[in-house]
Amino acid sequence: MTGFVFNEKPIQIERGDGSFVYDDSGTEYLDMGASYACVPLGHSHPAVHEAVTEQFEKLTYVQASYPNAERTALYELLAETAPGDLDNTWLCNSGTEANEAALKFARSATGNSKIVATMQGFHGRTMGALATTWKDKYKKPYEPLIGDVEFVPYDNAEALDEAVDEDTAAFIVEPVQGEGGINPASHDYLQAAREITEDAGAALVFDEVQTGMGRTGSLWACEQAGVVPDMLTSAKGLGNGFPVGATLVRDWVAENYGSHASTFSGGPVISAAAGATVSTMVEEEIPAHAGEVGDYLVNELEATLGEEVRDVRGEGLMIGVEVKRGANRYLKNLAMKHQILALPAGRTVIRLLPPLTITESEADQVVDALEDLLTE
Ligand SMILES: *Cc1c(COP(=O)(O)O)cnc(C)c1O
């Protein structure tokens, strides 16, 4: 019997601690991908462990129509730490569900159907979110998807202004594109998106599934652009490894969200995990640390590899190194020769999304390893 869908790598991970994971023979790997940004506080974080085990012993599960202290505390914590008046929280289990909900809420609140999304964007793989994802490879086998999605070039305010009209329900966009190759948008663009959607009466949805939870140097990436969207979606790092997603929603959308639900929404154990993750992140000022180490790492990569690569870019600890040939051979050698796990973003970009708690000396290890592989 076998699983399918995933192409399994030849390393069996058994244990994790901070920035490191260990395979079944005890070999240590520096986890520069944090399993797709899912453990921003590092592996096996004690605060998350404690919150989850405590809750597990009290109550594993109760459905969300019964109030529960852990869930209520998480609603409050998210509303408090989110920018502006994103005061209403919908909890779910993944990034695609958080976006799926945002698209539904936007349609219901505006009465419109058209969705505007960006070229190279990625918003998930359920039918609705998938329709707003750019890559044909992910979509073609499953068509027809929902219609009425218009794609615009990323980071181009003029094209956005042309596409968003009085029939538009939402514009969905990542403040830094992740899957699409680590492409940061200019703050001007995000500010223009705010104006354009507001003028048209459309909802602005920031997909912060990858950029959020401190990754870019602030808890949410949109804070740096000074823009408050109508909805902000989160998942990946939100529960430091536990499956939880959230759609944070402004009142005008929440008041007309339609009818939506999910059985496992905001279970107490998952809520405890997310609550411990967000509060540790805020109390220990981890986003600021991510910003500092991120700047350090980008500078070191540029200084060391500038000649060998096409580009080094990113924000905070969301970093892309665009190489001149395929990224996969470097990723394989990083793992096998240097015991460093990283990720691709498209064909030519090495993507680094480490735990936000990494140190400069851990960051140095990646620079040294890439120097070795790229100057071979
Ligand atoms: C990973 C990702 C998603 C999808 O999240 P899942 O939890 O895999 O469904 C959506 N948007 C962005 C920006 C992502 O990086």
mmCIF file of C-alpha atoms and ligand atoms in Angstrom:
data_model
loop_
_atom_site.group_PDB
_atom_site.id
_atom_site.type_symbol
_atom_site.label_atom_id
_atom_site.label_comp_id
_atom_site.label_asym_id
_atom_site.label_seq_id
_atom_site.Cartn_x
_atom_site.Cartn_y
_atom_site.Cartn_z
ATOM 1 C CA MET A 1 0.000 0.000 0.000
ATOM 2 C CA THR A 2 1.293 3.461 -0.824
ATOM 3 C CA GLY A 3 0.291 7.055 -0.496
ATOM 4 C CA PHE A 4 0.258 9.148 -3.615
ATOM 5 C CA VAL A 5 0.297 12.849 -4.595
ATOM 6 C CA PHE A 6 3.605 13.543 -2.808
ATOM 7 C CA ASN A 7 6.928 12.614 -4.307
ATOM 8 C CA GLU A 8 8.730 11.440 -1.180
ATOM 9 C CA LYS A 9 12.305 12.452 -0.451
ATOM 10 C CA PRO A 10 14.900 9.911 0.705
ATOM 11 C CA ILE A 11 15.177 11.348 4.226
ATOM 12 C CA GLN A 12 12.948 10.081 7.029
ATOM 13 C CA ILE A 13 12.462 12.843 9.590
ATOM 14 C CA GLU A 14 11.825 11.586 13.116
ATOM 15 C CA ARG A 15 12.439 14.473 15.508
ATOM 16 C CA GLY A 16 12.717 18.262 15.581
ATOM 17 C CA ASP A 17 14.193 20.836 17.934
ATOM 18 C CA GLY A 18 14.364 24.580 17.194
ATOM 19 C CA SER A 19 15.946 25.163 13.776
ATOM 20 C CA PHE A 20 16.896 21.500 13.365
ATOM 21 C CA VAL A 21 15.294 18.198 12.424
ATOM 22 C CA TYR A 22 16.812 14.723 12.781
ATOM 23 C CA ASP A 23 16.431 11.695 10.543
ATOM 24 C CA ASP A 24 16.040 8.052 11.557
ATOM 25 C CA SER A 25 19.802 7.581 11.786
ATOM 26 C CA GLY A 26 20.216 10.683 13.977
ATOM 27 C CA THR A 27 21.655 12.946 11.250
ATOM 28 C CA GLU A 28 20.949 16.617 11.983
ATOM 29 C CA TYR A 29 19.513 18.911 9.277
ATOM 30 C CA LEU A 30 19.184 22.681 9.436
ATOM 31 C CA ASP A 31 15.563 23.290 8.422
ATOM 32 C CA MET A 32 15.693 26.370 6.187
ATOM 33 C CA GLY A 33 12.191 25.695 4.853
ATOM 34 C CA ALA A 34 10.454 25.194 8.221
ATOM 35 C CA SER A 35 8.322 22.649 6.343
ATOM 36 C CA TYR A 36 6.797 25.397 4.208
ATOM 37 C CA ALA A 37 6.886 28.108 6.875
ATOM 38 C CA CYS A 38 4.751 26.022 9.225
ATOM 39 C CA VAL A 39 6.971 26.195 12.318
ATOM 40 C CA PRO A 40 7.868 29.899 12.725
ATOM 41 C CA LEU A 41 8.817 29.398 16.401
ATOM 42 C CA GLY A 42 11.007 26.414 15.524
ATOM 43 C CA HIS A 43 10.314 22.715 15.989
ATOM 44 C CA SER A 44 8.811 21.369 19.220
ATOM 45 C CA HIS A 45 8.385 24.780 20.820
ATOM 46 C CA PRO A 46 7.777 24.386 24.579
ATOM 47 C CA ALA A 47 5.028 27.059 24.827
ATOM 48 C CA VAL A 48 2.986 25.382 22.080
ATOM 49 C CA HIS A 49 3.663 21.942 23.503
ATOM 50 C CA GLU A 50 2.468 22.991 26.939
ATOM 51 C CA ALA A 51 -0.687 24.754 25.689
ATOM 52 C CA VAL A 52 -1.674 21.787 23.534
ATOM 53 C CA THR A 53 -1.065 19.060 26.116
ATOM 54 C CA GLU A 54 -2.885 21.014 28.816
ATOM 55 C CA GLN A 55 -5.909 21.512 26.571
ATOM 56 C CA PHE A 56 -5.789 17.932 25.314
ATOM 57 C CA GLU A 57 -6.145 16.649 28.855
ATOM 58 C CA LYS A 58 -9.140 18.921 29.539
ATOM 59 C CA LEU A 59 -11.112 18.684 26.314
ATOM 60 C CA THR A 60 -10.033 17.482 22.888
ATOM 61 C CA TYR A 61 -12.952 18.805 20.919
ATOM 62 C CA VAL A 62 -16.176 20.737 21.068
ATOM 63 C CA GLN A 63 -17.977 22.152 18.060
ATOM 64 C CA ALA A 64 -17.851 25.937 17.583
ATOM 65 C CA SER A 65 -21.512 26.616 18.366
ATOM 66 C CA TYR A 66 -20.541 26.110 22.036
ATOM 67 C CA PRO A 67 -18.294 28.934 23.256
ATOM 68 C CA ASN A 68 -14.938 27.714 24.484
ATOM 69 C CA ALA A 69 -12.333 29.732 26.388
ATOM 70 C CA GLU A 70 -9.396 28.816 24.129
ATOM 71 C CA ARG A 71 -11.286 29.744 20.966
ATOM 72 C CA THR A 72 -12.632 32.992 22.429
ATOM 73 C CA ALA A 73 -9.126 33.940 23.592
ATOM 74 C CA LEU A 74 -7.803 33.295 20.086
ATOM 75 C CA TYR A 75 -10.531 35.440 18.489
ATOM 76 C CA GLU A 76 -9.568 38.266 20.857
ATOM 77 C CA LEU A 77 -5.835 37.853 20.360
ATOM 78 C CA LEU A 78 -6.147 37.897 16.562
ATOM 79 C CA ALA A 79 -8.414 40.950 16.578
ATOM 80 C CA GLU A 80 -6.059 42.752 18.985
ATOM 81 C CA THR A 81 -2.879 42.026 17.055
ATOM 82 C CA ALA A 82 -4.293 42.510 13.544
ATOM 83 C CA PRO A 83 -3.951 45.946 11.980
ATOM 84 C CA GLY A 84 -6.978 48.252 11.911
ATOM 85 C CA ASP A 85 -10.454 46.908 12.447
ATOM 86 C CA LEU A 86 -10.091 43.310 11.251
ATOM 87 C CA ASP A 87 -12.150 42.344 14.284
ATOM 88 C CA ASN A 88 -14.090 39.295 13.093
ATOM 89 C CA THR A 89 -12.391 35.907 12.824
ATOM 90 C CA TRP A 90 -13.391 32.819 10.894
ATOM 91 C CA LEU A 91 -11.292 29.788 11.876
ATOM 92 C CA CYS A 92 -10.660 26.802 9.595
ATOM 93 C CA ASN A 93 -8.030 24.163 8.945
ATOM 94 C CA SER A 94 -5.855 25.364 6.075
ATOM 95 C CA GLY A 95 -4.826 28.209 3.815
ATOM 96 C CA THR A 96 -7.014 27.232 0.910
ATOM 97 C CA GLU A 97 -10.077 27.121 3.178
ATOM 98 C CA ALA A 98 -9.241 30.557 4.598
ATOM 99 C CA ASN A 99 -9.141 31.948 1.039
ATOM 100 C CA GLU A 100 -12.188 29.967 -0.051
ATOM 101 C CA ALA A 101 -14.115 31.626 2.798
ATOM 102 C CA ALA A 102 -12.776 35.073 1.876
ATOM 103 C CA LEU A 103 -13.995 34.652 -1.718
ATOM 104 C CA LYS A 104 -17.421 33.504 -0.532
ATOM 105 C CA PHE A 105 -17.711 36.336 2.000
ATOM 106 C CA ALA A 106 -16.712 38.897 -0.663
ATOM 107 C CA ARG A 107 -19.339 37.650 -3.071
ATOM 108 C CA SER A 108 -22.010 37.711 -0.402
ATOM 109 C CA ALA A 109 -21.099 41.132 1.037
ATOM 110 C CA THR A 110 -20.787 42.898 -2.324
ATOM 111 C CA GLY A 111 -23.437 41.022 -4.303
ATOM 112 C CA ASN A 112 -20.866 40.804 -7.121
ATOM 113 C CA SER A 113 -19.200 37.735 -8.583
ATOM 114 C CA LYS A 114 -16.033 38.810 -10.410
ATOM 115 C CA ILE A 115 -12.724 38.084 -8.685
ATOM 116 C CA VAL A 116 -9.474 39.763 -9.703
ATOM 117 C CA ALA A 117 -6.263 37.845 -8.964
ATOM 118 C CA THR A 118 -2.618 38.161 -9.960
ATOM 119 C CA MET A 119 -0.412 36.390 -12.465
ATOM 120 C CA GLN A 120 2.033 34.036 -10.663
ATOM 121 C CA GLY A 121 -0.241 34.170 -7.587
ATOM 122 C CA PHE A 122 -0.998 31.136 -5.426
ATOM 123 C CA HIS A 123 -4.047 30.874 -3.180
ATOM 124 C CA GLY A 124 -4.629 27.159 -2.689
ATOM 125 C CA ARG A 125 -6.070 24.076 -4.326
ATOM 126 C CA THR A 126 -9.759 23.761 -3.501
ATOM 127 C CA MET A 127 -11.961 24.588 -6.491
ATOM 128 C CA GLY A 128 -12.624 28.250 -5.632
ATOM 129 C CA ALA A 129 -9.163 29.183 -4.395
ATOM 130 C CA LEU A 130 -7.654 27.176 -7.251
ATOM 131 C CA ALA A 131 -9.522 29.323 -9.773
ATOM 132 C CA THR A 132 -7.602 32.344 -8.423
ATOM 133 C CA THR A 133 -4.254 30.512 -8.567
ATOM 134 C CA TRP A 134 -2.221 31.324 -11.663
ATOM 135 C CA LYS A 135 -0.381 28.166 -12.738
ATOM 136 C CA ASP A 136 -2.172 26.114 -15.405
ATOM 137 C CA LYS A 137 -0.439 22.943 -14.247
ATOM 138 C CA TYR A 138 -2.453 23.077 -11.002
ATOM 139 C CA LYS A 139 -5.752 23.923 -12.718
ATOM 140 C CA LYS A 140 -6.024 22.238 -16.113
ATOM 141 C CA PRO A 141 -6.843 18.676 -14.972
ATOM 142 C CA TYR A 142 -9.745 19.951 -12.859
ATOM 143 C CA GLU A 143 -11.491 22.422 -15.111
ATOM 144 C CA PRO A 144 -14.056 23.899 -15.335
ATOM 145 C CA LEU A 145 -13.426 25.889 -12.138
ATOM 146 C CA ILE A 146 -15.470 28.895 -11.002
ATOM 147 C CA GLY A 147 -15.649 31.428 -13.815
ATOM 148 C CA ASP A 148 -15.336 35.168 -13.541
ATOM 149 C CA VAL A 149 -11.695 35.372 -12.473
ATOM 150 C CA GLU A 150 -9.532 37.972 -14.190
ATOM 151 C CA PHE A 151 -5.750 37.845 -13.835
ATOM 152 C CA VAL A 152 -3.675 41.002 -13.791
ATOM 153 C CA PRO A 153 0.113 41.470 -13.816
ATOM 154 C CA TYR A 154 1.482 41.631 -10.256
ATOM 155 C CA ASP A 155 2.736 44.921 -8.817
ATOM 156 C CA ASN A 156 1.101 46.942 -11.597
ATOM 157 C CA ALA A 157 -1.439 49.470 -10.280
ATOM 158 C CA GLU A 158 -2.542 50.633 -13.712
ATOM 159 C CA ALA A 159 -3.570 47.147 -14.823
ATOM 160 C CA LEU A 160 -5.363 46.653 -11.506
ATOM 161 C CA ASP A 161 -7.249 49.909 -11.920
ATOM 162 C CA GLU A 162 -8.454 48.746 -15.325
ATOM 163 C CA ALA A 163 -9.576 45.321 -14.108
ATOM 164 C CA VAL A 164 -11.426 46.277 -10.916
ATOM 165 C CA ASP A 165 -14.886 47.632 -11.734
ATOM 166 C CA GLU A 166 -18.381 47.915 -10.257
ATOM 167 C CA ASP A 167 -18.968 44.176 -10.877
ATOM 168 C CA THR A 168 -15.940 43.133 -8.807
ATOM 169 C CA ALA A 169 -16.406 41.234 -5.550
ATOM 170 C CA ALA A 170 -12.740 41.009 -4.551
ATOM 171 C CA PHE A 171 -9.125 41.511 -5.438
ATOM 172 C CA ILE A 172 -7.001 38.780 -3.829
ATOM 173 C CA VAL A 173 -3.239 39.264 -3.607
ATOM 174 C CA GLU A 174 -0.160 38.141 -1.655
ATOM 175 C CA PRO A 175 1.908 41.074 -0.273
ATOM 176 C CA VAL A 176 4.949 39.007 -1.306
ATOM 177 C CA GLN A 177 4.291 36.206 -3.795
ATOM 178 C CA GLY A 178 5.582 32.929 -2.394
ATOM 179 C CA GLU A 179 5.031 30.011 -4.779
ATOM 180 C CA GLY A 180 5.353 32.439 -7.694
ATOM 181 C CA GLY A 181 9.066 32.958 -6.964
ATOM 182 C CA ILE A 182 9.364 35.274 -3.890
ATOM 183 C CA ASN A 183 8.224 38.517 -5.503
ATOM 184 C CA PRO A 184 7.696 41.415 -3.089
ATOM 185 C CA ALA A 185 5.100 44.017 -4.143
ATOM 186 C CA SER A 186 5.941 47.681 -3.689
ATOM 187 C CA HIS A 187 4.178 49.425 -0.833
ATOM 188 C CA ASP A 188 2.820 51.910 -3.387
ATOM 189 C CA TYR A 189 1.082 49.056 -5.176
ATOM 190 C CA LEU A 190 -0.557 47.726 -2.023
ATOM 191 C CA GLN A 191 -1.688 51.262 -1.153
ATOM 192 C CA ALA A 192 -3.062 51.754 -4.674
ATOM 193 C CA ALA A 193 -4.889 48.415 -4.367
ATOM 194 C CA ARG A 194 -6.538 49.748 -1.219
ATOM 195 C CA GLU A 195 -7.791 52.859 -3.027
ATOM 196 C CA ILE A 196 -8.864 51.102 -6.206
ATOM 197 C CA THR A 197 -10.918 48.429 -4.420
ATOM 198 C CA GLU A 198 -12.456 50.935 -2.040
ATOM 199 C CA ASP A 199 -13.542 53.202 -4.906
ATOM 200 C CA ALA A 200 -15.164 50.256 -6.692
ATOM 201 C CA GLY A 201 -16.835 48.862 -3.556
ATOM 202 C CA ALA A 202 -14.858 45.609 -3.891
ATOM 203 C CA ALA A 203 -13.206 43.734 -1.015
ATOM 204 C CA LEU A 204 -9.421 43.805 -0.755
ATOM 205 C CA VAL A 205 -8.170 40.388 0.360
ATOM 206 C CA PHE A 206 -4.562 39.971 1.466
ATOM 207 C CA ASP A 207 -3.505 36.353 1.368
ATOM 208 C CA GLU A 208 -0.957 36.278 4.210
ATOM 209 C CA VAL A 209 -0.875 32.496 4.457
ATOM 210 C CA GLN A 210 2.869 32.597 3.750
ATOM 211 C CA THR A 211 3.803 36.240 4.485
ATOM 212 C CA GLY A 212 1.991 36.411 7.821
ATOM 213 C CA MET A 213 2.940 35.286 11.335
ATOM 214 C CA GLY A 214 6.054 37.410 11.516
ATOM 215 C CA ARG A 215 7.709 36.069 8.375
ATOM 216 C CA THR A 216 8.479 39.416 6.700
ATOM 217 C CA GLY A 217 9.566 41.303 9.836
ATOM 218 C CA SER A 218 6.161 42.388 11.184
ATOM 219 C CA LEU A 219 3.366 40.132 12.445
ATOM 220 C CA TRP A 220 1.469 40.761 9.180
ATOM 221 C CA ALA A 221 3.244 41.951 6.028
ATOM 222 C CA CYS A 222 0.547 44.560 5.263
ATOM 223 C CA GLU A 223 1.569 46.544 8.373
ATOM 224 C CA GLN A 224 4.757 47.596 6.582
ATOM 225 C CA ALA A 225 2.782 49.084 3.702
ATOM 226 C CA GLY A 226 0.397 50.766 6.134
ATOM 227 C CA VAL A 227 -2.598 49.131 4.438
ATOM 228 C CA VAL A 228 -5.550 47.484 6.164
ATOM 229 C CA PRO A 229 -7.334 45.066 3.821
ATOM 230 C CA ASP A 230 -11.014 44.090 4.153
ATOM 231 C CA MET A 231 -9.957 40.509 4.760
ATOM 232 C CA LEU A 232 -6.651 38.960 5.735
ATOM 233 C CA THR A 233 -6.080 35.219 5.504
ATOM 234 C CA SER A 234 -3.608 33.171 7.518
ATOM 235 C CA ALA A 235 -2.627 29.508 7.936
ATOM 236 C CA LYS A 236 0.802 27.792 7.546
ATOM 237 C CA GLY A 237 2.662 29.202 10.625
ATOM 238 C CA LEU A 238 -0.455 30.118 12.620
ATOM 239 C CA GLY A 239 -0.457 26.988 14.798
ATOM 240 C CA ASN A 240 3.309 26.325 14.674
ATOM 241 C CA GLY A 241 2.659 22.965 12.988
ATOM 242 C CA PHE A 242 -0.983 22.402 13.906
ATOM 243 C CA PRO A 243 -3.540 22.663 11.080
ATOM 244 C CA VAL A 244 -5.305 25.966 11.540
ATOM 245 C CA GLY A 245 -6.316 28.739 9.191
ATOM 246 C CA ALA A 246 -8.034 32.061 9.800
ATOM 247 C CA THR A 247 -9.894 34.673 7.791
ATOM 248 C CA LEU A 248 -9.859 38.046 9.567
ATOM 249 C CA VAL A 249 -12.742 40.178 8.394
ATOM 250 C CA ARG A 250 -13.900 43.796 8.684
ATOM 251 C CA ASP A 251 -17.416 44.502 9.932
ATOM 252 C CA TRP A 252 -18.956 45.475 6.589
ATOM 253 C CA VAL A 253 -18.087 42.057 5.180
ATOM 254 C CA ALA A 254 -18.865 40.104 8.362
ATOM 255 C CA GLU A 255 -22.328 41.668 8.555
ATOM 256 C CA ASN A 256 -23.228 40.103 5.201
ATOM 257 C CA TYR A 257 -21.113 36.974 5.039
ATOM 258 C CA GLY A 258 -23.947 34.710 3.863
ATOM 259 C CA SER A 259 -23.983 31.213 5.338
ATOM 260 C CA HIS A 260 -20.738 29.363 5.960
ATOM 261 C CA ALA A 261 -19.444 26.735 8.419
ATOM 262 C CA SER A 262 -17.015 23.878 8.910
ATOM 263 C CA THR A 263 -17.248 21.094 11.485
ATOM 264 C CA PHE A 264 -13.715 21.431 12.871
ATOM 265 C CA SER A 265 -13.639 25.248 12.929
ATOM 266 C CA GLY A 266 -11.719 26.445 15.985
ATOM 267 C CA GLY A 267 -11.409 23.218 17.960
ATOM 268 C CA PRO A 268 -9.977 23.840 21.443
ATOM 269 C CA VAL A 269 -6.633 22.039 20.928
ATOM 270 C CA ILE A 270 -5.963 23.818 17.645
ATOM 271 C CA SER A 271 -7.048 27.127 19.190
ATOM 272 C CA ALA A 272 -4.642 26.554 22.079
ATOM 273 C CA ALA A 273 -1.817 25.890 19.604
ATOM 274 C CA ALA A 274 -2.547 29.059 17.623
ATOM 275 C CA GLY A 275 -3.047 31.133 20.778
ATOM 276 C CA ALA A 276 0.318 30.028 22.179
ATOM 277 C CA THR A 277 2.008 30.651 18.824
ATOM 278 C CA VAL A 278 0.650 34.172 18.345
ATOM 279 C CA SER A 279 1.227 35.235 21.952
ATOM 280 C CA THR A 280 4.804 33.890 22.018
ATOM 281 C CA MET A 281 5.469 35.609 18.696
ATOM 282 C CA VAL A 282 4.245 38.954 20.045
ATOM 283 C CA GLU A 283 5.703 38.739 23.571
ATOM 284 C CA GLU A 284 9.162 37.687 22.396
ATOM 285 C CA GLU A 285 9.145 40.198 19.509
ATOM 286 C CA ILE A 286 9.988 37.464 17.055
ATOM 287 C CA PRO A 287 8.874 39.376 13.933
ATOM 288 C CA ALA A 288 11.513 42.058 14.639
ATOM 289 C CA HIS A 289 14.146 39.346 15.040
ATOM 290 C CA ALA A 290 13.038 37.857 11.702
ATOM 291 C CA GLY A 291 13.459 41.273 10.085
ATOM 292 C CA GLU A 292 16.980 41.676 11.453
ATOM 293 C CA VAL A 293 18.254 38.191 10.649
ATOM 294 C CA GLY A 294 16.515 38.407 7.259
ATOM 295 C CA ASP A 295 18.335 41.624 6.368
ATOM 296 C CA TYR A 296 21.601 40.086 7.550
ATOM 297 C CA LEU A 297 21.043 36.939 5.486
ATOM 298 C CA VAL A 298 20.086 38.832 2.305
ATOM 299 C CA ASN A 299 23.178 41.055 2.639
ATOM 300 C CA GLU A 300 25.467 38.069 3.196
ATOM 301 C CA LEU A 301 23.935 36.181 0.271
ATOM 302 C CA GLU A 302 24.342 39.199 -2.003
ATOM 303 C CA ALA A 303 27.917 39.854 -0.896
ATOM 304 C CA THR A 304 28.955 36.216 -1.239
ATOM 305 C CA LEU A 305 26.945 35.027 -4.230
ATOM 306 C CA GLY A 306 26.240 38.242 -6.126
ATOM 307 C CA GLU A 307 28.215 37.090 -9.188
ATOM 308 C CA GLU A 308 26.958 33.516 -9.169
ATOM 309 C CA VAL A 309 23.212 34.130 -9.051
ATOM 310 C CA ARG A 310 20.627 36.164 -10.953
ATOM 311 C CA ASP A 311 19.021 37.754 -7.922
ATOM 312 C CA VAL A 312 18.584 37.665 -4.158
ATOM 313 C CA ARG A 313 15.269 39.094 -2.968
ATOM 314 C CA GLY A 314 12.654 38.955 -0.258
ATOM 315 C CA GLU A 315 11.392 40.519 2.923
ATOM 316 C CA GLY A 316 12.424 39.397 6.395
ATOM 317 C CA LEU A 317 12.903 35.640 6.419
ATOM 318 C CA MET A 318 11.013 35.067 3.189
ATOM 319 C CA ILE A 319 13.955 34.940 0.813
ATOM 320 C CA GLY A 320 14.447 33.818 -2.784
ATOM 321 C CA VAL A 321 17.788 33.147 -4.449
ATOM 322 C CA GLU A 322 17.285 33.027 -8.200
ATOM 323 C CA VAL A 323 19.945 30.825 -9.744
ATOM 324 C CA LYS A 324 21.082 30.682 -13.353
ATOM 325 C CA ARG A 325 20.123 27.036 -13.854
ATOM 326 C CA GLY A 326 17.465 24.759 -12.310
ATOM 327 C CA ALA A 327 17.145 25.106 -8.522
ATOM 328 C CA ASN A 328 16.463 21.427 -7.857
ATOM 329 C CA ARG A 329 20.043 20.160 -8.155
ATOM 330 C CA TYR A 330 21.174 22.750 -5.598
ATOM 331 C CA LEU A 331 18.342 21.821 -3.250
ATOM 332 C CA LYS A 332 19.302 18.172 -3.467
ATOM 333 C CA ASN A 333 22.968 18.914 -2.781
ATOM 334 C CA LEU A 334 22.106 21.295 0.043
ATOM 335 C CA ALA A 335 20.335 18.379 1.734
ATOM 336 C CA MET A 336 22.723 15.534 0.884
ATOM 337 C CA LYS A 337 26.076 17.337 1.100
ATOM 338 C CA HIS A 338 25.383 20.074 3.650
ATOM 339 C CA GLN A 339 22.402 18.739 5.635
ATOM 340 C CA ILE A 340 20.331 21.858 4.928
ATOM 341 C CA LEU A 341 16.676 21.579 3.903
ATOM 342 C CA ALA A 342 15.372 24.361 1.647
ATOM 343 C CA LEU A 343 12.523 24.729 -0.848
ATOM 344 C CA PRO A 344 12.018 25.634 -4.487
ATOM 345 C CA ALA A 345 9.755 28.444 -5.734
ATOM 346 C CA GLY A 346 9.254 27.747 -9.394
ATOM 347 C CA ARG A 347 12.052 26.271 -11.499
ATOM 348 C CA THR A 348 14.946 28.619 -10.772
ATOM 349 C CA VAL A 349 14.407 29.991 -7.264
ATOM 350 C CA ILE A 350 15.811 28.531 -4.041
ATOM 351 C CA ARG A 351 13.334 29.536 -1.339
ATOM 352 C CA LEU A 352 14.377 30.075 2.282
ATOM 353 C CA LEU A 353 11.602 30.194 4.920
ATOM 354 C CA PRO A 354 13.438 29.181 8.099
ATOM 355 C CA PRO A 355 12.060 29.244 11.630
ATOM 356 C CA LEU A 356 11.987 32.930 12.605
ATOM 357 C CA THR A 357 14.099 32.092 15.636
ATOM 358 C CA ILE A 358 17.246 31.245 13.621
ATOM 359 C CA THR A 359 20.509 32.858 14.635
ATOM 360 C CA GLU A 360 23.004 34.683 12.446
ATOM 361 C CA SER A 361 25.450 31.808 12.765
ATOM 362 C CA GLU A 362 22.800 29.377 11.505
ATOM 363 C CA ALA A 363 22.153 31.799 8.633
ATOM 364 C CA ASP A 364 25.919 31.772 7.910
ATOM 365 C CA GLN A 365 25.788 28.010 7.400
ATOM 366 C CA VAL A 366 23.396 28.473 4.469
ATOM 367 C CA VAL A 367 25.557 31.172 2.909
ATOM 368 C CA ASP A 368 28.659 28.965 3.176
ATOM 369 C CA ALA A 369 26.852 25.935 1.766
ATOM 370 C CA LEU A 370 25.415 27.870 -1.184
ATOM 371 C CA GLU A 371 28.827 29.392 -1.861
ATOM 372 C CA ASP A 372 30.310 25.903 -1.970
ATOM 373 C CA LEU A 373 27.614 24.591 -4.347
ATOM 374 C CA LEU A 374 27.451 27.628 -6.635
ATOM 375 C CA THR A 375 31.191 28.035 -7.123
ATOM 376 C CA GLU A 376 31.780 24.324 -7.666
HETATM 377 C C1 LIG B 1 0.390 27.548 1.021
HETATM 378 C C2 LIG B 1 -0.426 28.682 0.568
HETATM 379 C C3 LIG B 1 -1.833 28.564 0.430
HETATM 380 C C4 LIG B 1 -2.555 27.257 0.626
HETATM 381 O O1 LIG B 1 -2.497 26.803 1.949
HETATM 382 P P1 LIG B 1 -2.857 25.280 2.273
HETATM 383 O O2 LIG B 1 -2.803 25.224 3.767
HETATM 384 O O3 LIG B 1 -1.833 24.423 1.597
HETATM 385 O O4 LIG B 1 -4.204 25.032 1.745
HETATM 386 C C5 LIG B 1 -2.533 29.690 0.052
HETATM 387 N N1 LIG B 1 -1.925 30.871 -0.166
HETATM 388 C C6 LIG B 1 -0.598 31.021 -0.027
HETATM 389 C C7 LIG B 1 0.009 32.364 -0.251
HETATM 390 C C8 LIG B 1 0.203 29.934 0.328
HETATM 391 O O5 LIG B 1 1.519 30.083 0.437
#
